[in-house]
Short mmCIF file of C-alpha atoms and ligand atoms in Angstrom, two decimals:
data_model
loop_
_atom_site.label_atom_id
_atom_site.label_comp_id
_atom_site.label_asym_id
_atom_site.label_seq_id
_atom_site.Cartn_x
_atom_site.Cartn_y
_atom_site.Cartn_z
CA MET A 10 0.00 0.00 0.00
CA SER A 11 1.44 3.35 -0.99
CA MET A 12 1.25 6.62 0.88
CA GLU A 13 -1.59 7.52 -1.44
CA ASN A 14 -3.64 4.79 0.17
CA LEU A 15 -2.97 6.20 3.61
CA GLU A 16 -4.17 9.53 2.30
CA ASN A 17 -7.32 7.84 1.00
CA ILE A 18 -7.96 6.18 4.34
CA ALA A 19 -7.49 9.51 6.12
CA LYS A 20 -9.91 11.20 3.75
CA LYS A 21 -12.48 8.43 4.05
CA ILE A 22 -12.36 8.60 7.84
CA VAL A 23 -13.30 12.29 7.88
CA ASP A 24 -15.57 12.28 4.81
CA ASN A 25 -19.37 12.61 4.76
CA GLY A 26 -19.68 13.90 8.30
CA ARG A 27 -18.11 10.83 9.83
CA GLY A 28 -15.65 10.62 12.70
CA ILE A 29 -13.95 8.24 15.10
CA LEU A 30 -15.09 6.51 18.27
CA ALA A 31 -12.18 6.26 20.72
CA ALA A 32 -12.94 3.01 22.57
CA ASP A 33 -9.30 2.36 23.40
CA GLU A 34 -9.36 2.95 27.13
CA SER A 35 -6.55 1.03 28.76
CA THR A 36 -7.48 -1.65 31.33
CA ASN A 37 -6.88 0.91 34.12
CA THR A 38 -8.92 3.65 32.48
CA ILE A 39 -11.91 1.47 31.61
CA LYS A 40 -11.89 0.24 35.21
CA LYS A 41 -12.27 3.86 36.35
CA ARG A 42 -15.18 4.34 33.93
CA PHE A 43 -16.85 1.13 35.14
CA ASP A 44 -16.21 2.05 38.80
CA SER A 45 -18.22 5.22 38.19
CA ILE A 46 -21.29 3.08 37.39
CA ASN A 47 -20.48 0.37 39.97
CA VAL A 48 -19.73 -2.32 37.43
CA GLU A 49 -16.85 -4.73 37.78
CA SER A 50 -14.30 -4.47 34.98
CA ASN A 51 -13.32 -7.87 33.63
CA GLU A 52 -12.79 -9.31 30.16
CA LYS A 53 -16.42 -10.29 29.86
CA THR A 54 -17.96 -6.99 30.99
CA ARG A 55 -15.56 -5.04 28.79
CA CYS A 56 -16.48 -7.26 25.84
CA ASN A 57 -20.23 -6.92 26.49
CA TYR A 58 -20.07 -3.17 26.78
CA ARG A 59 -17.94 -2.58 23.71
CA GLU A 60 -19.82 -5.11 21.62
CA THR A 61 -23.06 -3.33 22.48
CA LEU A 62 -21.63 -0.08 21.09
CA PHE A 63 -20.11 -1.68 17.99
CA SER A 64 -23.27 -3.54 17.03
CA THR A 65 -25.46 -0.43 17.05
CA ASN A 66 -27.55 -0.54 13.90
CA GLY A 67 -26.80 2.34 11.53
CA VAL A 68 -23.88 3.74 13.50
CA SER A 69 -21.43 3.45 10.59
CA LYS A 70 -23.30 6.28 8.89
CA PHE A 71 -21.68 8.53 11.50
CA ILE A 72 -18.64 6.58 12.74
CA SER A 73 -15.97 5.62 10.19
CA GLY A 74 -13.35 4.18 12.52
CA VAL A 75 -12.94 2.86 16.04
CA ILE A 76 -9.73 3.03 18.06
CA LEU A 77 -9.30 -0.23 19.95
CA PHE A 78 -7.19 -1.34 22.86
CA GLU A 79 -5.14 -4.49 22.21
CA GLU A 80 -7.49 -6.72 24.24
CA THR A 81 -10.51 -5.64 22.17
CA PHE A 82 -8.68 -5.93 18.85
CA PHE A 83 -8.25 -9.66 19.36
CA GLN A 84 -11.35 -10.25 21.50
CA LYS A 85 -14.17 -12.65 20.65
CA ASN A 86 -17.63 -12.69 22.22
CA SER A 87 -19.15 -15.79 23.83
CA ASN A 88 -20.30 -16.99 20.36
CA GLY A 89 -16.72 -16.81 19.11
CA GLU A 90 -17.35 -13.70 16.98
CA SER A 91 -14.53 -11.20 16.66
CA LEU A 92 -15.29 -7.63 17.76
CA LYS A 93 -12.87 -6.25 15.17
CA GLU A 94 -14.62 -8.20 12.39
CA LYS A 95 -17.95 -6.81 13.51
CA LEU A 96 -16.57 -3.36 12.80
CA GLU A 97 -15.13 -4.40 9.44
CA ASN A 98 -18.48 -5.90 8.47
CA ILE A 99 -20.23 -2.56 8.90
CA ASN A 100 -17.54 -0.65 7.01
CA CYS A 101 -15.80 0.82 10.05
CA TYR A 102 -12.01 0.88 10.05
CA PRO A 103 -10.42 -0.81 13.06
CA GLY A 104 -7.51 1.11 14.58
CA ILE A 105 -5.16 0.37 17.43
CA LYS A 106 -3.85 2.46 20.32
CA ILE A 107 -0.20 1.61 20.14
CA ASP A 108 1.50 3.78 22.74
CA GLN A 109 2.27 2.26 26.12
CA GLY A 110 1.11 5.06 28.37
CA LEU A 111 3.03 7.72 30.21
CA GLU A 112 6.36 7.96 32.02
CA ILE A 113 7.53 10.75 34.33
CA PHE A 114 9.73 13.11 32.33
CA ASN A 115 11.26 14.96 35.22
CA GLU A 116 11.10 13.96 38.91
CA ASP A 117 10.50 17.59 39.92
CA SER A 118 7.27 18.10 38.00
CA ILE A 119 4.22 16.30 36.64
CA GLU A 120 5.53 16.40 33.07
CA THR A 121 5.41 13.13 31.17
CA TYR A 122 6.49 11.55 27.91
CA THR A 123 4.91 8.63 26.10
CA LYS A 124 6.39 5.13 26.34
CA GLY A 125 6.75 2.40 23.76
CA ILE A 126 8.82 3.76 20.86
CA GLU A 127 11.69 1.22 21.09
CA THR A 128 9.43 -1.77 20.47
CA LEU A 129 6.88 -0.01 18.25
CA ASP A 130 7.92 -1.43 14.90
CA GLU A 131 7.76 -5.04 16.05
CA ARG A 132 4.56 -4.49 18.07
CA LEU A 133 2.80 -3.19 14.95
CA LYS A 134 3.26 -6.43 12.98
CA PRO A 135 0.36 -8.48 14.43
CA PHE A 136 -2.00 -5.54 13.89
CA VAL A 137 -0.86 -5.08 10.29
CA GLU A 138 -1.33 -8.82 9.69
CA ASN A 139 -4.80 -8.71 11.22
CA GLY A 140 -6.19 -5.80 9.26
CA ALA A 141 -5.65 -2.68 11.38
CA LYS A 142 -5.95 0.43 9.23
CA PHE A 143 -4.72 3.09 11.59
CA THR A 144 -2.90 3.67 14.86
CA LYS A 145 -3.02 6.18 17.70
CA TRP A 146 -0.27 7.61 19.91
CA ARG A 147 -1.12 10.11 22.64
CA ALA A 148 1.30 12.65 24.09
CA VAL A 149 0.20 14.50 27.19
CA ILE A 150 1.16 18.12 27.81
CA ASN A 151 0.32 19.57 31.22
CA ILE A 152 -0.05 23.26 31.99
CA GLY A 153 1.23 24.48 35.35
CA LYS A 154 3.84 26.64 37.02
CA ASN A 155 6.88 26.68 34.70
CA ILE A 156 5.47 23.88 32.57
CA PRO A 157 5.41 22.74 29.88
CA SER A 158 9.18 23.01 29.52
CA ASN A 159 10.70 23.31 26.06
CA GLU A 160 12.58 20.05 26.66
CA CYS A 161 9.39 18.14 27.39
CA LEU A 162 7.59 19.62 24.37
CA GLU A 163 10.51 18.68 22.16
CA LYS A 164 10.75 15.14 23.53
CA ASN A 165 7.02 14.48 23.06
CA SER A 166 6.95 15.98 19.57
CA LEU A 167 9.95 13.92 18.46
CA LEU A 168 8.32 10.77 19.81
CA LEU A 169 5.08 11.59 17.99
CA ALA A 170 7.02 12.17 14.77
CA GLU A 171 9.00 8.96 15.13
CA TYR A 172 5.79 7.06 15.87
CA ALA A 173 4.09 8.59 12.81
CA LEU A 174 6.98 7.59 10.56
CA ILE A 175 7.16 4.02 11.86
CA SER A 176 3.41 3.69 11.49
CA GLN A 177 3.48 4.97 7.89
CA ASN A 178 6.37 2.61 7.11
CA ASN A 179 4.09 -0.21 8.28
CA LYS A 180 1.32 1.11 6.00
CA LEU A 181 -0.83 2.24 8.88
CA LEU A 182 -2.35 5.73 9.09
CA PRO A 183 -1.03 7.47 12.22
CA ILE A 184 -3.39 9.51 14.35
CA VAL A 185 -1.08 12.01 15.97
CA GLU A 186 -2.44 13.14 19.34
CA PRO A 187 -0.73 15.91 21.27
CA GLU A 188 -3.20 16.52 24.11
CA VAL A 189 -2.83 19.72 26.09
CA ILE A 190 -4.64 18.69 29.24
CA MET A 191 -7.60 20.65 30.56
CA ASP A 192 -6.66 20.14 34.25
CA GLY A 193 -5.65 23.32 36.02
CA GLU A 194 -6.43 26.89 36.91
CA HIS A 195 -5.13 28.43 33.69
CA ASP A 196 -7.32 30.53 31.42
CA LEU A 197 -8.24 30.05 27.78
CA ASP A 198 -5.43 32.34 26.57
CA LYS A 199 -2.88 30.12 28.32
CA CYS A 200 -4.36 27.02 26.67
CA TYR A 201 -4.13 28.82 23.31
CA GLU A 202 -0.50 29.77 23.89
CA VAL A 203 0.59 26.28 25.00
CA THR A 204 -1.39 24.48 22.27
CA LYS A 205 0.09 26.75 19.60
CA LYS A 206 3.61 26.11 20.85
CA THR A 207 2.91 22.38 21.06
CA LEU A 208 1.57 22.22 17.50
CA ASN A 209 4.37 24.37 16.08
CA GLN A 210 6.95 22.13 17.70
CA LEU A 211 5.11 19.04 16.50
CA PHE A 212 5.13 20.10 12.84
CA VAL A 213 8.83 21.01 13.05
CA SER A 214 9.49 17.45 14.28
CA LEU A 215 7.18 15.80 11.72
CA LYS A 216 8.98 17.64 8.90
CA LYS A 217 12.38 16.82 10.36
CA LYS A 218 11.51 13.10 10.34
CA ASN A 219 10.06 13.35 6.80
CA VAL A 220 6.61 12.21 7.81
CA ASP A 221 4.19 12.52 4.88
CA LEU A 222 1.67 15.04 6.18
CA LYS A 223 -0.93 13.86 3.66
CA GLY A 224 -0.92 10.49 5.40
CA ILE A 225 -1.74 11.53 8.98
CA LEU A 226 -4.73 12.73 10.95
CA LEU A 227 -4.15 15.25 13.75
CA LYS A 228 -6.01 14.73 17.03
CA PRO A 229 -5.72 17.92 19.09
CA ASN A 230 -7.54 19.40 22.07
CA MET A 231 -9.88 22.36 21.71
CA ILE A 232 -8.81 25.71 23.17
CA VAL A 233 -10.58 25.79 26.52
CA PRO A 234 -9.99 27.30 29.97
CA GLY A 235 -8.62 24.96 32.65
CA ASN A 236 -11.23 22.97 34.56
CA LYS A 237 -10.31 24.72 37.82
CA SER A 238 -10.30 28.23 36.35
CA ASP A 239 -13.03 30.79 37.09
CA GLU A 240 -13.45 31.48 33.39
CA LYS A 241 -16.81 30.30 32.07
CA LEU A 242 -17.00 28.16 28.96
CA ASN A 243 -17.93 30.42 26.07
CA ILE A 244 -18.72 28.13 23.14
CA ASN A 245 -18.33 30.79 20.43
CA LYS A 246 -15.04 32.03 21.81
CA ILE A 247 -13.70 28.48 22.16
CA ALA A 248 -14.65 27.74 18.55
CA GLU A 249 -13.04 30.93 17.21
CA ARG A 250 -9.82 30.60 19.16
CA THR A 251 -9.54 26.88 18.34
CA LEU A 252 -9.82 27.52 14.62
CA GLU A 253 -7.46 30.49 14.83
CA CYS A 254 -4.87 28.37 16.65
CA LEU A 255 -5.11 25.54 14.12
CA ILE A 256 -4.99 27.84 11.09
CA GLY A 257 -1.80 29.37 12.45
CA SER A 258 -0.08 26.03 13.08
CA VAL A 259 -1.38 23.13 10.96
CA PRO A 260 -0.18 22.82 7.34
CA LYS A 261 -2.94 22.50 4.76
CA GLU A 262 -1.62 19.15 3.46
CA VAL A 263 -2.99 17.47 6.60
CA PRO A 264 -6.28 15.97 5.37
CA GLY A 265 -8.20 16.07 8.61
CA ILE A 266 -8.34 17.15 12.21
CA VAL A 267 -10.26 14.94 14.62
CA PHE A 268 -10.71 16.52 18.02
CA LEU A 269 -10.47 14.71 21.35
CA SER A 270 -13.09 15.63 23.95
CA GLY A 271 -10.68 15.77 26.89
CA GLY A 272 -13.25 15.88 29.69
CA LEU A 273 -15.74 18.23 28.04
CA SER A 274 -19.35 17.12 28.50
CA SER A 275 -20.90 15.37 25.51
CA ILE A 276 -23.12 18.32 24.73
CA ASN A 277 -20.29 20.86 24.93
CA ALA A 278 -18.09 18.71 22.71
CA THR A 279 -20.87 18.62 20.11
CA MET A 280 -21.67 22.33 20.39
CA ILE A 281 -18.04 23.42 20.01
CA LEU A 282 -17.44 21.18 16.99
CA ASN A 283 -20.63 22.55 15.45
CA GLU A 284 -19.58 26.18 16.02
CA ILE A 285 -16.12 25.52 14.59
CA ASN A 286 -17.66 24.08 11.44
CA LYS A 287 -19.97 27.09 11.12
CA LEU A 288 -16.99 29.44 10.96
CA LYS A 289 -15.14 30.20 7.72
CA SER A 290 -14.06 27.16 5.80
CA ALA A 291 -10.79 25.56 6.86
CA PRO A 292 -8.26 23.77 4.62
CA TRP A 293 -8.83 20.46 6.43
CA LYS A 294 -11.94 18.48 7.39
CA LEU A 295 -12.80 19.07 11.06
CA SER A 296 -14.34 16.07 12.77
CA PHE A 297 -14.27 14.15 16.04
CA SER A 298 -12.40 11.31 17.70
CA TYR A 299 -14.24 11.33 20.98
CA GLY A 300 -13.98 8.86 23.82
CA ARG A 301 -15.91 10.17 26.81
CA ALA A 302 -18.09 12.60 24.85
CA LEU A 303 -19.45 9.78 22.70
CA GLN A 304 -19.74 7.23 25.47
CA GLU A 305 -20.65 8.89 28.74
CA ASP A 306 -24.44 8.84 28.28
CA ALA A 307 -24.38 5.33 26.82
CA LEU A 308 -22.19 4.06 29.66
CA ILE A 309 -24.62 5.33 32.29
CA ALA A 310 -27.59 3.84 30.41
CA TRP A 311 -25.79 0.48 30.19
CA GLY A 312 -25.07 0.15 33.91
CA GLY A 313 -23.61 -3.31 33.32
CA LYS A 314 -26.96 -4.85 32.29
CA SER A 315 -27.45 -6.54 28.94
CA GLU A 316 -31.21 -5.89 29.11
CA ASN A 317 -30.39 -2.18 28.63
CA LYS A 318 -28.85 -2.90 25.22
CA ASN A 319 -31.58 -1.20 23.14
CA MET A 320 -31.49 1.96 25.24
CA VAL A 321 -27.66 2.08 25.15
CA GLN A 322 -27.63 1.74 21.39
CA LYS A 323 -30.33 4.36 20.94
CA ILE A 324 -28.40 6.85 23.07
CA PHE A 325 -25.07 6.07 21.40
CA LEU A 326 -26.56 6.37 17.90
CA HIS A 327 -28.10 9.70 18.82
CA ARG A 328 -24.77 11.07 20.12
CA ALA A 329 -22.94 9.85 17.03
CA LYS A 330 -25.55 11.46 14.78
CA MET A 331 -25.39 14.78 16.66
CA ASN A 332 -21.62 14.89 16.24
CA SER A 333 -21.97 14.01 12.57
CA LEU A 334 -24.33 16.96 12.12
CA ALA A 335 -21.78 19.10 13.98
CA CYS A 336 -19.21 18.20 11.29
CA TYR A 337 -21.43 20.12 8.85
CA GLY A 338 -22.30 22.89 11.33
CA LYS A 339 -25.87 21.62 11.15
CA TRP A 340 -26.46 20.58 14.75
CA ASP A 341 -29.17 22.42 16.63
CA LYS A 342 -30.20 22.14 20.27
CA SER A 343 -33.80 21.39 19.24
CA LEU A 344 -32.46 18.03 18.02
CA GLU A 345 -31.47 16.99 21.54
CA GLU A 346 -34.53 15.12 22.68
CA ASN A 347 -33.12 14.78 26.18
CA SER A 348 -33.41 18.27 27.65
CA GLN A 349 -31.63 17.17 30.84
CA LEU A 350 -28.46 16.87 28.79
CA MET A 351 -28.71 20.53 27.76
CA ASN A 352 -28.64 21.61 31.40
CA LYS A 353 -25.57 19.62 32.37
P1 13P B 7 -11.54 11.70 25.09
O1 13P B 7 -12.42 12.16 23.95
O2 13P B 7 -12.30 11.10 26.22
O3 13P B 7 -10.55 12.76 25.49
O4 13P B 7 -10.70 10.48 24.54
C1 13P B 7 -10.09 10.58 23.33
C2 13P B 7 -8.83 9.81 23.32
O5 13P B 7 -8.62 8.96 22.49
C3 13P B 7 -7.80 10.12 24.34
O6 13P B 7 -6.60 9.53 23.97
#
């Protein structure tokens, strides 16, 4: 498969108002999600929950790809059916989270870098052989007193670039995720400043490593105030500053930008994406790669009980459809049949 095919995959993922479901929570993270609804996390419950989402009728109209954790990629349900094949059968690309989580960068601060680069090439082989179409690597950038440091930004951007290159060499589309974390007291301007610096550094590193920018998708955060700041969320301002930041830092060869939700509520994540897509046209498609913002309502409705399957799927399909409309700037709050959600 040539680079052109990676470009085609990238374009298909963000075409026709479709986006990505991030269902690649690590075993630790999914346990935290299940703890919040008092459900034990084990192989079977994780399989039941994820299979319920993946077998939602009609969802592939809105979801073009699903990021999987290794366990799910190779997982079979109690009838011996593969979860990954279920996705392939409905025309959804299976992808794989391939980083190995975070490591402390500097003992004196909370800065981190992402683990797993040394073994990446060999770890990709079983996923290539088993039909993965794309990969994801997440770098985490924290905002705080004297951080992020230039050294940490450079280290994370070089790792992202090296990851992207190795992934492309294995004919897999890399989803490059530099997440500037929402935690903290900082304001929106600070998030803008750090995200801009992060993205500028990232594209310097991607060019240095000769990564083909036509064969990647960028997965950034939106420009939001810290979750402990006094600044109120202003959806229009967030949309404007997010687009401004991206236009100033992301080359137009990149075919698509798929936002992470980063702790935003599902409704806010939809509203911001919608506002961004209502603004002047951008050189890249602007879509979603949401984890929590696509799943949180469905997870609560599930509550660990298979008899809730129909309700879970209805809620998940609705969320996916709302985000798809947001890709066209055509979402409207009158479409949210659950008014409770609007008040969250
Ligand atoms: P959230 O949308 O919950 O931030 O998850 C997206 C993701 O893939 C984080 O790596």
